[in-house]
Short mmCIF file of C-alpha atoms in Angstrom, two decimals:
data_model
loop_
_atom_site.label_atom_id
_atom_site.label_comp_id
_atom_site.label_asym_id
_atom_site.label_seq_id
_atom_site.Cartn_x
_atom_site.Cartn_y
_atom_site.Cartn_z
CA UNK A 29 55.95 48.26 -71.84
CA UNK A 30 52.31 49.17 -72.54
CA UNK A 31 48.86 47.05 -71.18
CA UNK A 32 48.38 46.03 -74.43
CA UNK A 33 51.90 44.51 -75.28
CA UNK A 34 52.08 43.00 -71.56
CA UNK A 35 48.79 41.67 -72.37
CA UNK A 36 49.72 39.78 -75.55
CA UNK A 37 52.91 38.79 -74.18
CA UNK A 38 51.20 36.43 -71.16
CA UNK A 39 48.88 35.58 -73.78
CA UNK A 40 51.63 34.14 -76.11
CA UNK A 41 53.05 32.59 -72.66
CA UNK A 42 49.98 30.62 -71.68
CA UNK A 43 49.44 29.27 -75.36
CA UNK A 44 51.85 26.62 -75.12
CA UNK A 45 50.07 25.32 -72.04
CA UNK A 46 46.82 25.66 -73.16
CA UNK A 47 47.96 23.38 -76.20
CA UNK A 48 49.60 20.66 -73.92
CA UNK A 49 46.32 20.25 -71.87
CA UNK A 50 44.39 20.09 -75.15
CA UNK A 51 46.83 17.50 -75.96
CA UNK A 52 46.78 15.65 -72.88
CA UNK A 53 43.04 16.01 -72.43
CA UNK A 54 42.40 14.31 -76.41
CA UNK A 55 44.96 11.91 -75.32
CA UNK A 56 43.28 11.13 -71.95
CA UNK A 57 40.17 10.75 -73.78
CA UNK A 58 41.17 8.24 -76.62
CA UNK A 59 42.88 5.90 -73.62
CA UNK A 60 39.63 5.82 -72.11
CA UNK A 61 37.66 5.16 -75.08
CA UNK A 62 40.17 2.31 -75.69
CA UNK A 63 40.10 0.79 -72.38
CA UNK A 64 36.31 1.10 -72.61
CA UNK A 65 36.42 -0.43 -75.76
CA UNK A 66 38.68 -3.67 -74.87
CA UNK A 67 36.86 -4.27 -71.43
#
């Protein structure tokens, strides 16, 4: 397996988790502007 395929590969790995803490973070960031908003 060359650099460049190994390199692509953990890059293909971390996506998913970079798009669930994207997720999380816009959801943690509507709660608070909600909470914020009914206080």
């Amino acid at each position: 397996m060359g650099e460049g395929a190994k390199h692509k590969a953990v890059k293909l790995v971390k996506m998913p988790y970079f798009l669930h803490d994207l997720f999380v973070g816009c959801q943690i960031a509507i709660f608070i502007q909600k909470s914020d908003f009914f206080r």
